[in-house]
Coordinates of C-alpha atoms and ligand atoms in Angstrom, one line a residue:
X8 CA 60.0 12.6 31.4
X9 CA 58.3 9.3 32.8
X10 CA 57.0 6.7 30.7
X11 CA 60.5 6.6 28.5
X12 CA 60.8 3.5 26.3
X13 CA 62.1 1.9 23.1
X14 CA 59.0 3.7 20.9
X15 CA 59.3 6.6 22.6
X16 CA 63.3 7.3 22.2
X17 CA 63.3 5.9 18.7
X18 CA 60.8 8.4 17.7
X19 CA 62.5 11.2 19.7
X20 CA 65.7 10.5 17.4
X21 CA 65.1 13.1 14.8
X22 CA 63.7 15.7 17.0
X23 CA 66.8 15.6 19.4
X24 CA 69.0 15.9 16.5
X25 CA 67.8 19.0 15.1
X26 CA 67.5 20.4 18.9
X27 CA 71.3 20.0 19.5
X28 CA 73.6 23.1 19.8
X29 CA 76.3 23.2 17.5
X30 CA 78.5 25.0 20.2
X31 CA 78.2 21.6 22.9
X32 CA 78.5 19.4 19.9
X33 CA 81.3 21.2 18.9
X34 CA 83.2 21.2 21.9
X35 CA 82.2 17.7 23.1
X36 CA 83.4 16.1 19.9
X37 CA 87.2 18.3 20.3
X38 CA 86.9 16.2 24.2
X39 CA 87.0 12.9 22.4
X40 CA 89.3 13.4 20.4
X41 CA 91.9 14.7 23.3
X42 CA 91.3 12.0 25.9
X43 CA 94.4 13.3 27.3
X44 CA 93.0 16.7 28.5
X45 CA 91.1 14.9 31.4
X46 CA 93.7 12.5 32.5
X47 CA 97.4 12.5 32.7
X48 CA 98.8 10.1 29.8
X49 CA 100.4 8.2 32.4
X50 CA 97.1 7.1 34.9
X51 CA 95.9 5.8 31.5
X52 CA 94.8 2.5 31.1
X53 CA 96.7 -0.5 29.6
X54 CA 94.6 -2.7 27.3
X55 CA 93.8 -6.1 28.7
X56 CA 94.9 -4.9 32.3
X57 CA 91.7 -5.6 34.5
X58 CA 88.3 -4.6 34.2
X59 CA 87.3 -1.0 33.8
X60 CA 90.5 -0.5 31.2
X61 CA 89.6 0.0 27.8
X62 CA 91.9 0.7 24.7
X63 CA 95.3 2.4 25.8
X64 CA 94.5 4.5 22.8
X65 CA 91.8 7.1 23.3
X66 CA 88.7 8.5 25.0
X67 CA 87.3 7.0 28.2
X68 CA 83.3 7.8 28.2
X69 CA 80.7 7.0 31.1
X70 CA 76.9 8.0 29.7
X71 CA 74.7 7.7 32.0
X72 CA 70.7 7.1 31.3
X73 CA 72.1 5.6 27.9
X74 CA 68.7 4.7 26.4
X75 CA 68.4 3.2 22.8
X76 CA 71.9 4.4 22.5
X77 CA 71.1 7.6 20.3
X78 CA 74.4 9.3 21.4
X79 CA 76.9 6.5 20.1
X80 CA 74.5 6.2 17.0
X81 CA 74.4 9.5 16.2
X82 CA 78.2 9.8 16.3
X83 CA 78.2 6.7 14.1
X84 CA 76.0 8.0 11.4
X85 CA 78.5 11.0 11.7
X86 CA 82.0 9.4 11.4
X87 CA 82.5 10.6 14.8
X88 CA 83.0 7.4 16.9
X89 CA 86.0 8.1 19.1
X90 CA 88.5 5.5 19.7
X91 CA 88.4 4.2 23.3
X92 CA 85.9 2.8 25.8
X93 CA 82.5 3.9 26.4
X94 CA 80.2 2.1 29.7
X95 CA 76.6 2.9 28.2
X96 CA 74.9 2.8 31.2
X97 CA 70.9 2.9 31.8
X98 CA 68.1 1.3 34.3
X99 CA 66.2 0.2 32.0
X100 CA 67.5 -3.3 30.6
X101 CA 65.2 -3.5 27.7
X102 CA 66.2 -0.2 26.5
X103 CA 69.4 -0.5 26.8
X104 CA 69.7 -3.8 24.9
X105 CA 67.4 -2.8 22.0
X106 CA 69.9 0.0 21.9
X107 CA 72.6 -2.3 21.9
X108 CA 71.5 -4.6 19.3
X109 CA 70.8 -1.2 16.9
X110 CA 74.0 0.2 17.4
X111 CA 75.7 -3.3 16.5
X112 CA 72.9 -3.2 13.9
X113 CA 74.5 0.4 12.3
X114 CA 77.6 -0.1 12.9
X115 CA 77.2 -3.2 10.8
X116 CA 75.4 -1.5 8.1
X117 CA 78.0 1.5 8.2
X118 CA 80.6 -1.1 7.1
X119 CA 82.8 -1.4 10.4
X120 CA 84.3 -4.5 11.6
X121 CA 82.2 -5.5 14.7
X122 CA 83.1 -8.0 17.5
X123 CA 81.2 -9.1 20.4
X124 CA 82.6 -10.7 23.8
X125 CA 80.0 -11.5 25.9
X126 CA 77.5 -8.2 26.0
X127 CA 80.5 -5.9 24.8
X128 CA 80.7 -4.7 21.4
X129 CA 84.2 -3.9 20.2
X130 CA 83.8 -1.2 16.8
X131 CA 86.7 -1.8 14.6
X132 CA 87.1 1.7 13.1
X133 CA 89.2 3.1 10.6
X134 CA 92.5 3.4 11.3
X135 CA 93.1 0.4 13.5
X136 CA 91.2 2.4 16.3
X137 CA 88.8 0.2 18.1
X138 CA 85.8 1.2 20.6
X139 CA 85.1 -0.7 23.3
X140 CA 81.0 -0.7 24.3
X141 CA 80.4 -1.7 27.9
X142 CA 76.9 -2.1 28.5
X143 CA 75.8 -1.5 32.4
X144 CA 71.9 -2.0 33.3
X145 CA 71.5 0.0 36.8
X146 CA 71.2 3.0 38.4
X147 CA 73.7 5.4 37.4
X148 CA 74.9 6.5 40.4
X149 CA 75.6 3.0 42.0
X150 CA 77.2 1.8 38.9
X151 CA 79.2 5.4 38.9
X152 CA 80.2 4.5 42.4
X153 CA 81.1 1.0 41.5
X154 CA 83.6 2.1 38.2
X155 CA 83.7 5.8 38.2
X156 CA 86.8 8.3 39.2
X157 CA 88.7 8.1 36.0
X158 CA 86.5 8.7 33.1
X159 CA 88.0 11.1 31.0
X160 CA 84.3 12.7 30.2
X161 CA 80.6 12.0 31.4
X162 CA 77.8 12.5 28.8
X163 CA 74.0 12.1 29.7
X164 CA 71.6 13.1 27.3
X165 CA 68.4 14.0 27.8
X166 CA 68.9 12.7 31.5
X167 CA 70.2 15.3 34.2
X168 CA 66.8 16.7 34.9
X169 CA 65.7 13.4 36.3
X170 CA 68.2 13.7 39.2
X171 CA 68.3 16.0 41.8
X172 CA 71.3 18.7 40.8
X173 CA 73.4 17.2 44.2
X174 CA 73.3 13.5 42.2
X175 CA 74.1 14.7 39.2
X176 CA 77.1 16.5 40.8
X177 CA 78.1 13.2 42.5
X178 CA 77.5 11.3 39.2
X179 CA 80.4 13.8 37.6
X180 CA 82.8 12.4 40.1
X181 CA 82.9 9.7 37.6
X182 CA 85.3 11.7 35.6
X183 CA 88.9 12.3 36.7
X184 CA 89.9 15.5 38.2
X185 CA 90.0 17.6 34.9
X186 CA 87.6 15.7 33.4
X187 CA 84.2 16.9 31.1
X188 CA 80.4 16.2 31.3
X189 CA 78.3 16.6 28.2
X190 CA 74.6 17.5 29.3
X191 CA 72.8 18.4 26.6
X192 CA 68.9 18.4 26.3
X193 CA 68.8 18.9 29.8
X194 CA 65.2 20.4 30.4
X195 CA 64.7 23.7 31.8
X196 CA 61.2 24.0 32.8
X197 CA 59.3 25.2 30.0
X198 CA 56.4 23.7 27.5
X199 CA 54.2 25.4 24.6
X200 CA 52.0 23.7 22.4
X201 CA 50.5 25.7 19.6
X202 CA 48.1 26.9 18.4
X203 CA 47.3 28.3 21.9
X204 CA 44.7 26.8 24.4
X205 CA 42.8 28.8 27.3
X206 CA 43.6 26.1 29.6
X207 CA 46.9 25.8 28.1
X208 CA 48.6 28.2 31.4
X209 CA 46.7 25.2 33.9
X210 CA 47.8 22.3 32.8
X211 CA 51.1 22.8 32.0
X212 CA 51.8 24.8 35.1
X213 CA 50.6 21.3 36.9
X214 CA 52.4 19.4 34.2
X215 CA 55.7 21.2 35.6
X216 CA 54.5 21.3 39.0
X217 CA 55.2 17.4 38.9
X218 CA 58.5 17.9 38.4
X219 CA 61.6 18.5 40.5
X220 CA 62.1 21.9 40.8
X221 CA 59.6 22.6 38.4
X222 CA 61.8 21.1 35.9
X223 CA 64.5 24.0 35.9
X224 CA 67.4 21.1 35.6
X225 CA 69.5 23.3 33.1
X226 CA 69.4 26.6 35.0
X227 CA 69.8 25.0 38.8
X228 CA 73.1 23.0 37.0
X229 CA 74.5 25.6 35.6
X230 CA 74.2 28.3 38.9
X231 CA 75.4 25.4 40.8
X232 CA 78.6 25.0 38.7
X233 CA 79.4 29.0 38.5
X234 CA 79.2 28.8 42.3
X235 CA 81.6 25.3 42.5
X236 CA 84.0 27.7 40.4
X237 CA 83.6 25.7 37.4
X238 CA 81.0 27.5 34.8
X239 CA 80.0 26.0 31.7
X240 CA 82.1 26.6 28.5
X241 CA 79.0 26.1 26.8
X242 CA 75.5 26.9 28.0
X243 CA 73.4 27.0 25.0
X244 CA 69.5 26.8 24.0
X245 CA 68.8 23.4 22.5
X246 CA 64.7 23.0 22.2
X247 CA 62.7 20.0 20.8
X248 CA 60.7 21.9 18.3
X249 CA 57.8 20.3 16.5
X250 CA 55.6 22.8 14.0
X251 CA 52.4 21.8 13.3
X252 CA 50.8 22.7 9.9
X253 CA 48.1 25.8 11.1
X254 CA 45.4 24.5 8.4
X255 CA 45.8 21.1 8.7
X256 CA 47.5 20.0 5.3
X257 CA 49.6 16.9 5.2
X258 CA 53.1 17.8 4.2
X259 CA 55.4 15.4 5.0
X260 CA 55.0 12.7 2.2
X261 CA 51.5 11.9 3.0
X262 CA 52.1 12.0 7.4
X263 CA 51.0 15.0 9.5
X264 CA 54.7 14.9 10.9
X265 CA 58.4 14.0 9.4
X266 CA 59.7 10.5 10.6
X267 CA 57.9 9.3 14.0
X268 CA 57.6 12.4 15.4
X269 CA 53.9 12.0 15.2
X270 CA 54.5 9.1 17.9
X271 CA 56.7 11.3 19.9
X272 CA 54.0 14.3 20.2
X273 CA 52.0 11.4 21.0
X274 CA 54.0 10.2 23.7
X275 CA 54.3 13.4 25.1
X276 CA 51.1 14.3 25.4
X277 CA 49.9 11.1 26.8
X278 CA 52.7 11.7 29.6
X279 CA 51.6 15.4 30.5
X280 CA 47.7 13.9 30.5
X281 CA 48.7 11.1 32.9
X282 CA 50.6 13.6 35.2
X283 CA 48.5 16.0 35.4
X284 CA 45.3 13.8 36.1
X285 CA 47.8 12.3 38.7
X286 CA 48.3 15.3 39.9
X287 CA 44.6 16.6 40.5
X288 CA 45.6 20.1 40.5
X289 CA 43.3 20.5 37.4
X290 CA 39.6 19.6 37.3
X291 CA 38.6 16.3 35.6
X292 CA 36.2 18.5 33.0
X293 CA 39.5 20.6 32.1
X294 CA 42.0 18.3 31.6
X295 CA 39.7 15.8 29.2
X296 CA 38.3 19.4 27.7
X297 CA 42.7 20.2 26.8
X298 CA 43.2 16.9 25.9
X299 CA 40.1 16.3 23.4
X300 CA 41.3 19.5 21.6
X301 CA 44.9 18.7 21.7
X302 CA 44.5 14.8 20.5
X303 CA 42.2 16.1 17.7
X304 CA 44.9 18.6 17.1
X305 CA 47.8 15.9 16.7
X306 CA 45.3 13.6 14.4
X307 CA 44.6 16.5 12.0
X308 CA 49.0 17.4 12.6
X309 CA 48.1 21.1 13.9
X310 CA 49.8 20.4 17.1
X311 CA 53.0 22.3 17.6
X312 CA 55.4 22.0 20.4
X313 CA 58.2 23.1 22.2
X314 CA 60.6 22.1 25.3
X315 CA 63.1 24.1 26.5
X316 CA 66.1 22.8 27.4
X317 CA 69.9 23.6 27.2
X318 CA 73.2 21.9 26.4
X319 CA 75.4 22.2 29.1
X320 CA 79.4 21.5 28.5
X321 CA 81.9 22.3 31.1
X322 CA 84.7 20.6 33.1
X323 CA 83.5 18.4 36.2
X324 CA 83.6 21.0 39.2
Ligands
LIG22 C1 64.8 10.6 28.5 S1 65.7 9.1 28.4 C2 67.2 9.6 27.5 C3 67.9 8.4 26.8 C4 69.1 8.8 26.0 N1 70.1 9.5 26.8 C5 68.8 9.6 24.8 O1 69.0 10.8 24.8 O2 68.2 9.1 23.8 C6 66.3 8.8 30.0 C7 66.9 7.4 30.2 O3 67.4 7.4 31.5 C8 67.1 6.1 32.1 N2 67.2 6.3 33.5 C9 66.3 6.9 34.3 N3 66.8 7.0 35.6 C10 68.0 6.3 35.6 C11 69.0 6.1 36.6 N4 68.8 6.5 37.8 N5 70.1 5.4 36.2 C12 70.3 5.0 34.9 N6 69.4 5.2 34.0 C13 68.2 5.9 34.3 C14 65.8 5.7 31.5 O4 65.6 4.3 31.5 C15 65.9 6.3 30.1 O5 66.4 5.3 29.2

């Protein structure tokens, strides 16, 4: 999705944690805690040794299209911060340093020691286990290219449907032979908003005619690693649901929607508008028509959505 910025992730936060599958989150967490399964003990880094190492204890992580960093914060809030090195890496150097400044921010709150040198954060956690943050602004794949090869585990949220299936195969090569990716929220190609619309089949059929592949990220990944020999271990449904109220009540303390999700259906909307008018595969009268009646609907928190997309968990092909 285009038009991705500090607002728009923030408010995304809750959403994408209820859409998680337990199954990914499951297995991804088991990954980092067994760094080893991805890399031989003895190609692992020495602490200190150049740069690229991390801790010699623990999980070596390269997340790609890092954003606000929700991952690392929503391991946090979970007591689920590995020990190890993590290279948060994203284009977008405002995002990524508002997401570097909240994770410090949490981390700080959550009561663990935090150090910084220069833009790294090192996470004193219990234990005497330290993470190492890296913070990368660039494009994925270059900075991939630059570092990658022995990562014991790539994760990119919300992210592998903005490449084309062949980069995000490359962008795997950042792991070691052996190695994991952790893809989840990965879009697959469908939108509903409720209650229905007539025009509703139009406009998002021009929404996802915009796309790459008409957004079917999750599906073409998945076919593609079955054929490299190397099918998911998981493959599981993992949707951004918001319900809207069908009369129109206020329910959530006083707001149409829980946290900022308001914002987010917001957000979203305003991105399908602006594609779709971009797009001119729908007349002017029908888009504004859809989008009178769905604003109205978000204002009076009737809307309802849904994205499909799946969690994919597997070893790097
Ligand atoms: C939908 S957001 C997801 C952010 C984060 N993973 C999350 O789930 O909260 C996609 C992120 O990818 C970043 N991005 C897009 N293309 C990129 C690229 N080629 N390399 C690195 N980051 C990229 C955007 O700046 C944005 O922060």
């Amino acid at each position: 999705m285009e038009g991705d910025d500090v607002a728009y992730l923030e408010a995304a936060r809750t959403v994408d944690d209820r859409a998680h599958s337990d199954a990914a989150t499951d297995a991804f967490r088991t990954a980092l805690e067994r760094p080893t399964l991805g890399r031989p003990a003895r190609e692992r880094p020495t602490p200190g040794a150049d740069e690229g190492s991390g801790s010699a204890d623990g999980v070596r992580v390269f997340e790609a299209g890092a954003g606000t960093c929700g991952m690392l914060r929503r391991l946090l809030d979970d007591g689920a911060l590995p020990a190890g090195e993590w290279v948060a890496v994203d284009a977008d150097e405002r995002v990524l340093s508002a997401g570097r400044d909240r994770l410090h921010e949490a981390a700080r709150v959550a009561g663990y020691g935090v150090e910084t040198e220069g833009s790294e954060l090192l996470l004193e956690l219990p234990d005497d286990a330290t993470l190492r943050v890296r913070f990368a602004v660039g494009d994925a794949r270059e900075v991939a290219d630059d570092r990658g090869g022995d990562f014991d585990g790539v994760v990119a949220r919300s992210f592998a449907d903005l490449l084309a299936p062949d980069d995000v195969l490359d962008l795997l090569g950042t792991a070691a032979p052996d190695g994991w990716y952790h893809l989840p929220l990965t879009f697959d190609g469908e939108t509903r908003f409720a209650p229905e619309h007539p025009t509703d089949h139009a406009v998002i059929d021009a929404f996802h005619g915009t796309m790459r592949n008409r957004g079917r990220a999750a599906t073409l990944l998945a076919e593609r690693f079955r054929e490299a020999g190397t099918p998911p271990t998981v493959d599981a449904r993992a949707d951004w649901v918001i319900e809207g109220t069908s009369d129109g009540a206020e329910t959530h303390g006083g707001a149409a929607y829980p946290a900022d999700e308001g914002t987010f259906l917001r957000i979203v909307l305003d991105t399908v508008v602006a594609s779709v008018r971009e797009s001119g595969a729908v007349s002017a009268a029908t888009l504004s028509a859809w989008a009178g009646t769905r604003t109205a609907q978000l204002e009076r928190g009737e809307l309802g959505y849904v994205a499909v997309n799946r969690d994919l968990f597997g070893r790097v092909p």
